[in-house]
Tab-separated table of C-alpha atoms and ligand atoms in Angstrom:
chain	number	residue	atom	x	y	z
F	1	UNK	CA	-22.202	23.224	127.663
F	2	UNK	CA	-24.559	22.987	124.680
F	3	UNK	CA	-24.773	25.535	121.928
F	4	UNK	CA	-28.324	26.806	121.371
F	5	UNK	CA	-28.331	25.938	117.669
F	6	UNK	CA	-27.181	22.399	118.363
F	7	UNK	CA	-29.134	21.758	121.520
F	8	UNK	CA	-31.619	19.250	120.115
F	9	UNK	CA	-31.097	16.218	117.909
F	10	UNK	CA	-34.425	16.807	116.112
F	11	UNK	CA	-33.023	18.533	113.016
F	12	UNK	CA	-32.970	15.300	111.043
F	13	UNK	CA	-36.351	14.247	109.602
F	14	UNK	CA	-38.628	12.510	112.109
F	15	UNK	CA	-39.460	8.913	111.307
F	16	UNK	CA	-43.011	8.447	110.000
F	17	UNK	CA	-43.864	5.264	111.884
F	18	UNK	CA	-41.656	5.035	114.933
F	19	UNK	CA	-42.443	1.437	115.821
F	20	UNK	CA	-39.321	0.612	117.753
F	21	UNK	CA	-38.043	3.883	119.053
F	22	UNK	CA	-34.401	3.398	119.859
F	23	UNK	CA	-33.061	5.597	122.583
F	24	UNK	CA	-30.116	7.485	121.247
F	25	UNK	CA	-27.708	9.144	123.601
F	26	UNK	CA	-26.615	12.243	121.717
F	27	UNK	CA	-23.749	12.859	124.098
F	28	UNK	CA	-23.043	15.589	126.558
F	29	UNK	CA	-19.806	17.520	126.709
F	30	UNK	CA	-17.890	14.337	127.442
F	31	UNK	CA	-18.217	12.477	124.139
F	32	UNK	CA	-19.082	12.702	120.459
F	33	UNK	CA	-21.802	10.436	119.097
F	34	UNK	CA	-21.853	9.535	115.429
F	35	UNK	CA	-25.191	9.556	113.672
F	36	UNK	CA	-26.784	6.176	113.199
F	37	UNK	CA	-25.598	4.678	109.905
F	38	UNK	CA	-22.649	7.058	109.562
F	39	UNK	CA	-20.221	5.197	111.802
F	40	UNK	CA	-19.122	2.387	109.491
F	41	UNK	CA	-16.149	4.098	107.873
F	42	UNK	CA	-14.695	5.244	111.198
F	43	UNK	CA	-15.401	1.828	112.766
F	44	UNK	CA	-13.417	0.295	109.886
F	45	UNK	CA	-10.364	2.424	110.536
F	46	UNK	CA	-10.958	5.793	108.847
F	47	UNK	CA	-9.287	8.382	111.103
F	48	UNK	CA	-11.531	11.442	110.577
F	49	UNK	CA	-14.973	12.297	111.936
F	50	UNK	CA	-16.759	15.091	110.044
F	51	UNK	CA	-19.011	17.575	111.817
F	52	UNK	CA	-22.041	16.477	109.756
F	53	UNK	CA	-21.625	12.903	110.975
F	54	UNK	CA	-22.224	13.604	114.678
F	55	UNK	CA	-25.457	14.436	116.502
F	56	UNK	CA	-23.895	17.318	118.314
F	57	UNK	CA	-20.711	19.274	117.734
F	58	UNK	CA	-19.008	20.018	121.061
F	59	UNK	CA	-18.601	23.602	122.296
F	60	UNK	CA	-15.539	25.497	121.005
F	61	UNK	CA	-13.988	25.387	124.491
F	62	UNK	CA	-13.220	21.733	123.719
F	63	UNK	CA	-10.995	22.646	120.743
F	64	UNK	CA	-7.677	20.831	120.926
F	65	UNK	CA	-8.860	18.498	123.684
F	66	UNK	CA	-9.209	14.724	123.618
F	67	UNK	CA	-12.715	13.248	123.503
F	68	UNK	CA	-14.152	9.787	122.948
F	69	UNK	CA	-16.301	9.147	119.902
F	70	UNK	CA	-18.992	6.474	120.006
F	71	UNK	CA	-21.577	5.054	117.661
F	72	UNK	CA	-25.292	5.502	118.381
F	73	UNK	CA	-25.342	2.222	120.313
F	74	UNK	CA	-22.684	3.454	122.698
F	75	UNK	CA	-19.835	1.389	121.220
F	76	UNK	CA	-16.468	3.152	121.532
F	77	UNK	CA	-14.984	4.028	118.124
F	78	UNK	CA	-11.934	5.816	119.473
F	79	UNK	CA	-10.454	8.822	121.218
F	80	UNK	CA	-9.392	11.845	119.228
F	81	UNK	CA	-8.532	15.522	119.060
F	82	UNK	CA	-11.375	18.002	118.681
F	83	UNK	CA	-11.522	21.051	116.422
F	84	UNK	CA	-14.931	22.676	116.031
F	85	UNK	CA	-13.495	25.225	113.572
F	86	UNK	CA	-12.741	22.465	111.091
F	87	UNK	CA	-15.044	20.253	109.060
F	88	UNK	CA	-13.002	17.429	110.549
F	89	UNK	CA	-14.369	17.747	114.063
F	90	UNK	CA	-12.345	14.852	115.470
F	91	UNK	CA	-9.129	13.090	114.424
F	92	UNK	CA	-8.812	9.618	115.914
F	93	UNK	CA	-5.649	8.974	117.929
F	94	UNK	CA	-6.454	5.597	119.437
F	95	UNK	CA	-9.148	2.923	119.267
F	96	UNK	CA	-8.885	2.122	122.963
F	97	UNK	CA	-9.804	3.901	126.148
F	98	UNK	CA	-6.301	4.852	127.302
F	99	UNK	CA	-4.606	7.992	128.606
F	100	UNK	CA	-3.513	10.256	125.734
F	101	UNK	CA	-0.578	11.879	127.482
F	102	UNK	CA	3.144	12.450	126.944
F	103	UNK	CA	3.825	8.695	127.270
F	104	UNK	CA	1.239	7.972	124.613
F	105	UNK	CA	2.928	10.320	122.129
F	106	UNK	CA	6.350	9.016	123.072
F	107	UNK	CA	5.208	5.450	122.328
F	108	UNK	CA	3.700	6.430	118.990
F	109	UNK	CA	6.821	8.345	117.901
F	110	UNK	CA	9.154	5.556	119.047
F	111	UNK	CA	7.139	2.929	117.143
F	112	UNK	CA	7.018	5.008	113.955
F	113	UNK	CA	10.756	5.734	114.025
F	114	UNK	CA	11.600	2.053	114.626
F	115	UNK	CA	9.251	0.978	111.838
F	116	UNK	CA	10.815	3.403	109.366
F	117	UNK	CA	14.331	2.313	110.253
F	118	UNK	CA	13.351	-1.317	109.782
F	119	UNK	CA	11.362	-1.217	106.568
F	120	UNK	CA	12.015	1.961	104.602
F	121	UNK	CA	15.196	0.865	102.750
F	122	UNK	CA	17.043	3.876	104.087
F	123	UNK	CA	20.428	5.132	103.048
F	124	UNK	CA	22.814	4.074	105.851
F	125	UNK	CA	24.503	7.504	105.770
F	126	UNK	CA	24.013	9.747	108.825
F	127	UNK	CA	23.006	12.397	106.247
F	128	UNK	CA	20.096	10.336	104.925
F	129	UNK	CA	16.887	12.150	103.976
F	130	UNK	CA	13.522	10.473	104.449
F	131	UNK	CA	10.045	10.987	105.882
F	132	UNK	CA	10.233	9.890	109.501
F	133	UNK	CA	6.607	10.407	110.597
F	134	UNK	CA	3.693	9.896	108.191
F	135	UNK	CA	0.828	11.538	110.113
F	136	UNK	CA	-2.385	9.423	110.184
F	137	UNK	CA	-0.497	6.388	108.814
F	138	UNK	CA	1.638	6.392	111.965
F	139	UNK	CA	-1.292	7.046	114.298
F	140	UNK	CA	-0.163	10.661	114.674
F	141	UNK	CA	-2.836	12.642	112.816
F	142	UNK	CA	-1.681	15.758	110.955
F	143	UNK	CA	1.961	15.390	112.023
F	144	UNK	CA	4.629	15.239	109.314
F	145	UNK	CA	8.287	14.917	110.287
F	146	UNK	CA	11.026	14.778	107.661
F	147	UNK	CA	14.597	13.897	108.487
F	148	UNK	CA	17.373	15.675	106.624
F	149	UNK	CA	20.567	14.271	108.154
F	150	UNK	CA	20.863	15.668	111.673
F	151	UNK	CA	17.943	18.064	111.204
F	152	UNK	CA	14.212	17.504	111.380
F	153	UNK	CA	11.528	19.510	109.589
F	154	UNK	CA	8.004	19.360	110.973
F	155	UNK	CA	4.552	20.254	109.711
F	156	UNK	CA	1.579	20.455	112.088
F	157	UNK	CA	-1.555	20.385	109.946
F	158	UNK	CA	-4.306	20.350	112.600
F	159	UNK	CA	-5.105	22.296	115.738
F	160	UNK	CA	-4.806	19.425	118.234
F	161	UNK	CA	-1.329	18.557	117.035
F	162	UNK	CA	-0.244	22.219	116.673
F	163	UNK	CA	-1.132	22.806	120.343
F	164	UNK	CA	0.959	19.783	121.356
F	165	UNK	CA	4.030	20.783	119.316
F	166	UNK	CA	6.172	21.919	122.290
F	167	UNK	CA	5.821	18.426	123.807
F	168	UNK	CA	6.293	16.675	120.448
F	169	UNK	CA	9.414	18.734	119.676
F	170	UNK	CA	10.891	17.789	123.063
F	171	UNK	CA	10.160	14.119	122.421
F	172	UNK	CA	11.590	14.232	118.884
F	173	UNK	CA	14.801	15.828	120.146
F	174	UNK	CA	15.071	13.192	122.878
F	175	UNK	CA	14.318	10.238	120.582
F	176	UNK	CA	16.467	11.251	117.582
F	177	UNK	CA	19.304	13.300	119.095
F	178	UNK	CA	18.895	15.749	116.207
F	179	UNK	CA	20.793	19.056	116.065
F	180	UNK	CA	17.761	21.138	115.261
F	181	UNK	CA	14.042	21.083	114.459
F	182	UNK	CA	12.586	23.522	111.928
F	183	UNK	CA	8.882	24.132	111.328
F	184	UNK	CA	7.438	24.467	107.788
F	185	UNK	CA	3.755	24.812	108.642
F	186	UNK	CA	3.290	27.374	105.850
F	187	UNK	CA	0.525	25.465	104.110
F	188	UNK	CA	-2.982	26.562	103.160
F	189	UNK	CA	-4.749	23.621	104.858
F	190	UNK	CA	-3.866	25.268	108.175
F	191	UNK	CA	-6.523	27.912	107.329
F	192	UNK	CA	-9.202	25.200	107.457
F	193	UNK	CA	-8.127	24.483	111.025
F	194	UNK	CA	-8.224	28.148	112.065
F	195	UNK	CA	-4.429	28.167	112.323
F	196	UNK	CA	-2.003	30.820	111.007
F	197	UNK	CA	1.015	29.902	108.855
F	198	UNK	CA	4.096	29.168	110.945
F	199	UNK	CA	7.792	28.721	110.127
F	200	UNK	CA	11.043	28.857	112.076
F	201	UNK	CA	13.385	27.066	114.429
F	202	UNK	CA	11.578	25.137	117.181
F	203	UNK	CA	14.632	23.504	118.747
F	204	UNK	CA	18.428	23.732	118.588
F	205	UNK	CA	20.237	25.092	115.536
F	206	UNK	CA	18.729	26.296	112.281
F	207	UNK	CA	19.533	23.946	109.370
F	208	UNK	CA	22.492	25.450	107.462
F	209	UNK	CA	21.797	27.010	104.057
F	210	UNK	CA	24.183	24.499	102.452
F	211	UNK	CA	22.613	21.410	104.031
F	212	UNK	CA	23.335	18.301	101.926
F	213	UNK	CA	21.482	14.995	102.267
F	214	UNK	CA	22.384	11.583	100.878
F	215	UNK	CA	19.960	9.279	99.137
F	216	UNK	CA	21.189	5.917	97.901
F	217	UNK	CA	24.637	7.331	97.379
F	218	UNK	CA	23.530	10.534	95.621
F	219	UNK	CA	23.840	13.969	97.225
F	220	UNK	CA	21.255	16.733	97.237
F	221	UNK	CA	21.367	20.225	98.635
F	222	UNK	CA	18.117	20.930	100.434
F	223	UNK	CA	16.855	24.402	101.182
F	224	UNK	CA	14.745	23.730	104.252
F	225	UNK	CA	13.672	27.336	104.857
F	226	UNK	CA	12.512	28.328	101.363
F	227	UNK	CA	12.315	25.127	99.276
F	228	UNK	CA	8.982	23.649	98.167
F	229	UNK	CA	7.088	21.559	100.788
F	230	UNK	CA	9.644	20.794	103.526
F	231	UNK	CA	12.549	21.302	101.095
F	232	UNK	CA	12.652	18.039	99.154
F	233	UNK	CA	10.175	15.569	97.621
F	234	UNK	CA	10.982	12.645	99.888
F	235	UNK	CA	7.883	10.772	98.703
F	236	UNK	CA	9.711	9.906	95.445
F	237	UNK	CA	12.783	8.528	97.220
F	238	UNK	CA	12.319	4.872	96.218
F	239	UNK	CA	11.145	5.798	92.709
F	240	UNK	CA	14.330	7.819	92.172
F	241	UNK	CA	16.262	4.679	93.115
F	242	UNK	CA	14.231	2.684	90.578
F	243	UNK	CA	14.953	5.247	87.850
F	244	UNK	CA	18.644	5.015	88.662
F	245	UNK	CA	18.458	1.252	88.045
F	246	UNK	CA	16.449	1.529	84.812
F	247	UNK	CA	17.778	4.668	83.103
F	248	UNK	CA	19.637	4.389	79.816
F	249	UNK	CA	20.313	6.453	76.699
F	250	UNK	CA	18.689	9.857	76.494
F	251	UNK	CA	16.431	10.912	79.399
F	252	UNK	CA	13.894	13.752	79.661
F	253	UNK	CA	12.840	14.756	83.187
F	254	UNK	CA	9.962	17.231	83.314
F	255	UNK	CA	8.817	18.970	86.530
F	256	UNK	CA	12.336	18.146	87.747
F	257	UNK	CA	12.442	20.451	90.851
F	258	UNK	CA	16.027	20.309	92.196
F	259	UNK	CA	16.964	17.462	89.861
F	260	UNK	CA	16.115	14.368	91.927
F	261	UNK	CA	15.229	12.025	89.051
F	262	UNK	CA	17.751	13.697	86.696
F	263	UNK	CA	20.684	12.979	88.976
F	264	UNK	CA	19.444	9.469	89.714
F	265	UNK	CA	19.282	8.817	85.945
F	266	UNK	CA	22.709	10.388	85.308
F	267	UNK	CA	24.320	8.317	88.092
F	268	UNK	CA	22.612	5.245	86.625
F	269	UNK	CA	22.837	4.280	82.986
F	270	UNK	CA	21.783	7.519	81.254
F	271	UNK	CA	24.119	9.087	78.696
F	272	UNK	CA	22.342	12.440	78.523
F	273	UNK	CA	19.683	14.016	80.753
F	274	UNK	CA	17.514	16.983	79.750
F	275	UNK	CA	15.451	18.534	82.571
F	276	UNK	CA	12.712	21.159	82.798
F	277	UNK	CA	11.089	23.006	85.707
F	278	UNK	CA	9.131	26.251	85.828
F	279	UNK	CA	10.968	27.445	88.950
F	280	UNK	CA	14.279	29.217	88.263
F	281	UNK	CA	15.267	28.724	91.939
F	282	UNK	CA	14.733	24.974	91.637
F	283	UNK	CA	16.794	24.866	88.419
F	284	UNK	CA	19.652	26.802	90.084
F	285	UNK	CA	19.751	24.249	92.913
F	286	UNK	CA	19.471	21.388	90.396
F	287	UNK	CA	22.586	22.646	88.579
F	288	UNK	CA	24.423	22.730	91.886
F	289	UNK	CA	23.226	19.205	92.697
F	290	UNK	CA	24.555	17.972	89.329
F	291	UNK	CA	27.999	19.385	90.194
F	292	UNK	CA	27.820	17.887	93.685
F	293	UNK	CA	27.349	14.454	92.091
F	294	UNK	CA	29.880	14.986	89.316
F	295	UNK	CA	27.302	14.528	86.535
F	296	UNK	CA	27.068	18.113	85.263
F	297	UNK	CA	28.556	17.169	81.869
F	298	UNK	CA	25.606	14.836	81.147
F	299	UNK	CA	22.912	17.302	82.260
F	300	UNK	CA	21.171	20.262	80.643
F	301	UNK	CA	18.615	22.348	82.510
F	302	UNK	CA	15.769	24.535	81.316
F	303	UNK	CA	13.616	26.884	83.398
F	304	UNK	CA	10.352	26.661	81.434
F	305	UNK	CA	6.746	25.548	81.455
F	306	UNK	CA	6.816	21.789	80.904
F	307	UNK	CA	3.647	21.896	78.773
F	308	UNK	CA	5.418	24.229	76.315
F	309	UNK	CA	8.681	22.296	76.479
F	310	UNK	CA	6.978	18.970	75.700
F	311	UNK	CA	5.189	20.567	72.712
F	312	UNK	CA	8.431	22.092	71.428
F	313	UNK	CA	10.426	18.852	71.754
F	314	UNK	CA	7.693	17.054	69.857
F	315	UNK	CA	7.670	19.692	67.099
F	316	UNK	CA	11.451	19.517	66.839
F	317	UNK	CA	11.274	15.710	66.431
F	318	UNK	CA	13.342	15.031	69.559
F	319	UNK	CA	13.386	11.452	70.879
F	320	UNK	CA	14.181	10.017	74.315
F	321	UNK	CA	14.659	6.567	75.827
F	322	UNK	CA	13.125	7.553	79.151
F	323	UNK	CA	10.608	10.346	79.848
F	324	UNK	CA	9.799	11.241	83.458
F	325	UNK	CA	6.662	13.185	84.427
F	326	UNK	CA	6.240	14.295	88.043
F	327	UNK	CA	3.859	17.259	87.950
F	328	UNK	CA	2.337	18.998	90.969
F	329	UNK	CA	-1.279	18.079	91.814
F	330	UNK	CA	-3.465	19.290	88.927
F	331	UNK	CA	-6.544	19.123	91.156
F	332	UNK	CA	-7.188	19.342	94.875
F	333	UNK	CA	-10.957	18.828	94.635
F	334	UNK	CA	-13.571	16.790	92.786
F	335	UNK	CA	-14.899	19.740	90.758
F	336	UNK	CA	-11.696	20.339	88.857
F	337	UNK	CA	-11.087	16.666	87.995
F	338	UNK	CA	-12.124	17.042	84.307
F	339	UNK	CA	-9.620	19.879	83.716
F	340	UNK	CA	-6.934	17.929	85.555
F	341	UNK	CA	-7.633	14.838	83.440
F	342	UNK	CA	-7.087	16.925	80.287
F	343	UNK	CA	-3.756	18.116	81.724
F	344	UNK	CA	-2.601	14.597	82.621
F	345	UNK	CA	-3.707	13.302	79.244
F	346	UNK	CA	-1.812	16.017	77.414
F	347	UNK	CA	1.528	15.522	79.154
F	348	UNK	CA	1.327	11.716	79.093
F	349	UNK	CA	0.365	11.624	75.413
F	350	UNK	CA	3.154	13.998	74.451
F	351	UNK	CA	5.639	12.066	76.574
F	352	UNK	CA	4.670	8.803	74.838
F	353	UNK	CA	5.151	10.446	71.431
F	354	UNK	CA	8.650	11.524	72.474
F	355	UNK	CA	9.724	7.974	73.323
F	356	UNK	CA	11.893	5.801	71.116
F	357	UNK	CA	10.467	2.304	70.518
F	358	UNK	CA	11.036	0.245	73.651
F	359	UNK	CA	11.380	3.423	75.695
F	360	UNK	CA	10.193	3.905	79.238
F	361	UNK	CA	7.573	6.338	80.552
F	362	UNK	CA	7.838	7.126	84.273
F	363	UNK	CA	4.620	8.882	85.186
F	364	UNK	CA	3.327	10.204	88.513
F	365	UNK	CA	0.259	11.899	89.920
F	366	UNK	CA	-0.096	13.258	93.433
F	367	UNK	CA	-3.775	14.256	92.956
F	368	UNK	CA	-5.892	12.435	95.525
F	369	UNK	CA	-8.950	12.582	93.255
F	370	UNK	CA	-7.173	10.937	90.305
F	371	UNK	CA	-7.155	7.189	90.860
F	372	UNK	CA	-4.401	5.000	89.396
F	373	UNK	CA	-6.948	3.486	86.983
F	374	UNK	CA	-8.111	6.909	85.776
H	401	SAH	N1	10.440	15.016	90.767
H	401	SAH	C1	10.859	16.035	91.687
H	401	SAH	C2	9.684	16.714	92.368
H	401	SAH	C3	8.711	17.420	91.446
H	401	SAH	S1	7.596	18.475	92.262
H	401	SAH	C4	11.840	15.441	92.692
H	401	SAH	O1	12.078	14.230	92.654
H	401	SAH	O2	12.382	16.183	93.505
H	401	SAH	C5	6.788	19.310	90.976
H	401	SAH	C6	7.615	20.378	90.309
H	401	SAH	O3	6.848	20.911	89.216
H	401	SAH	C7	7.977	21.599	91.168
H	401	SAH	O4	9.365	21.737	91.185
H	401	SAH	C8	7.344	22.816	90.431
H	401	SAH	O5	8.199	23.950	90.428
H	401	SAH	C9	7.195	22.265	89.041
H	401	SAH	N2	6.154	22.856	88.181
H	401	SAH	C10	4.899	23.244	88.503
H	401	SAH	N3	4.222	23.623	87.407
H	401	SAH	C11	5.074	23.479	86.349
H	401	SAH	C12	4.962	23.689	84.940
H	401	SAH	N4	3.836	24.120	84.399
H	401	SAH	N5	6.025	23.429	84.192
H	401	SAH	C13	7.181	22.965	84.722
H	401	SAH	N6	7.345	22.753	86.023
H	401	SAH	C14	6.299	22.982	86.843
């Protein structure tokens, strides 16, 4: 089961003086062996093995299957799902030699759900919205599950997990008692896994078009089928709560989407909230959300480019007590970091200039390559 081009481990430069020749088992079809010196990160808990880090990539017939990965000395690093079409040839599921079967996934899902319910400061409402399963962080690589009241929305971002979705959907239905599970795997990273885009109902009923979730006492309509991501930016849930506690005076919320931070501010101490987003659909839903929370009189909405809006507010001499910036990722790779840094600098600088003395800047970045310090 070897591929001709990968059949020998002699592609790497031969050692000049091979005094102590260590015998390296490059692995047959039954395991992946990491190149000597490349194993440290995975041994320390990193969940991905890249194809360039192993002596031999398994044959494509193994795609989706579970294989052990070892270091060059034969020490087990873990068991994971294979995809030879991806640069990430293996995603670690467990660090032990154990059966990776339905029971395994059931245990992982049960643990993650219990953990979330215990620690995530959730709204007690049965209509709460929050991220239930956090992929690698919950030991379930590439699996995202968001809970919107009695409905779940799933994203399967790797082949191994996509192939196991029928089982995972069954388990999720059993463990949560949800009314329906909807898939939003319409994301470009699926291309890197050799997977097509996929959306639609996987179990039970489709989420209704007027689905409303509750978050710390505020209500939001969520469009699961056509909204951005899985319908709502659940990652900012606790920050919206913080803004609700801190908001006062006049608030500017840029990149507002369906009004999450705006409504939090209006329900908190804000007297007036001005919000901007480039998406007219998002603004329409934001206006509806303001009415749903009874704060429409405090809110004004603008469908515009936030870069232009910030410049215009500055030119007009407008001042705010709180400015919120929550832009989309300005860079997804290392090469475009300098351009992204210019973008972040521009909006943050303009936001600071718009603040009254003693004002508050709430700034976010979801670009992996932009560190908090940068
Ligand atoms: N803070 C929001 C989520 C923001 S997501 C919440 O809590 O729900 C980022 C938003 O930026 C998206 O709604 C997207 O439509 C918007 N966006 C992207 N580029 C923009 C631009 N140049 N100007 C204004 N909005 C933009």
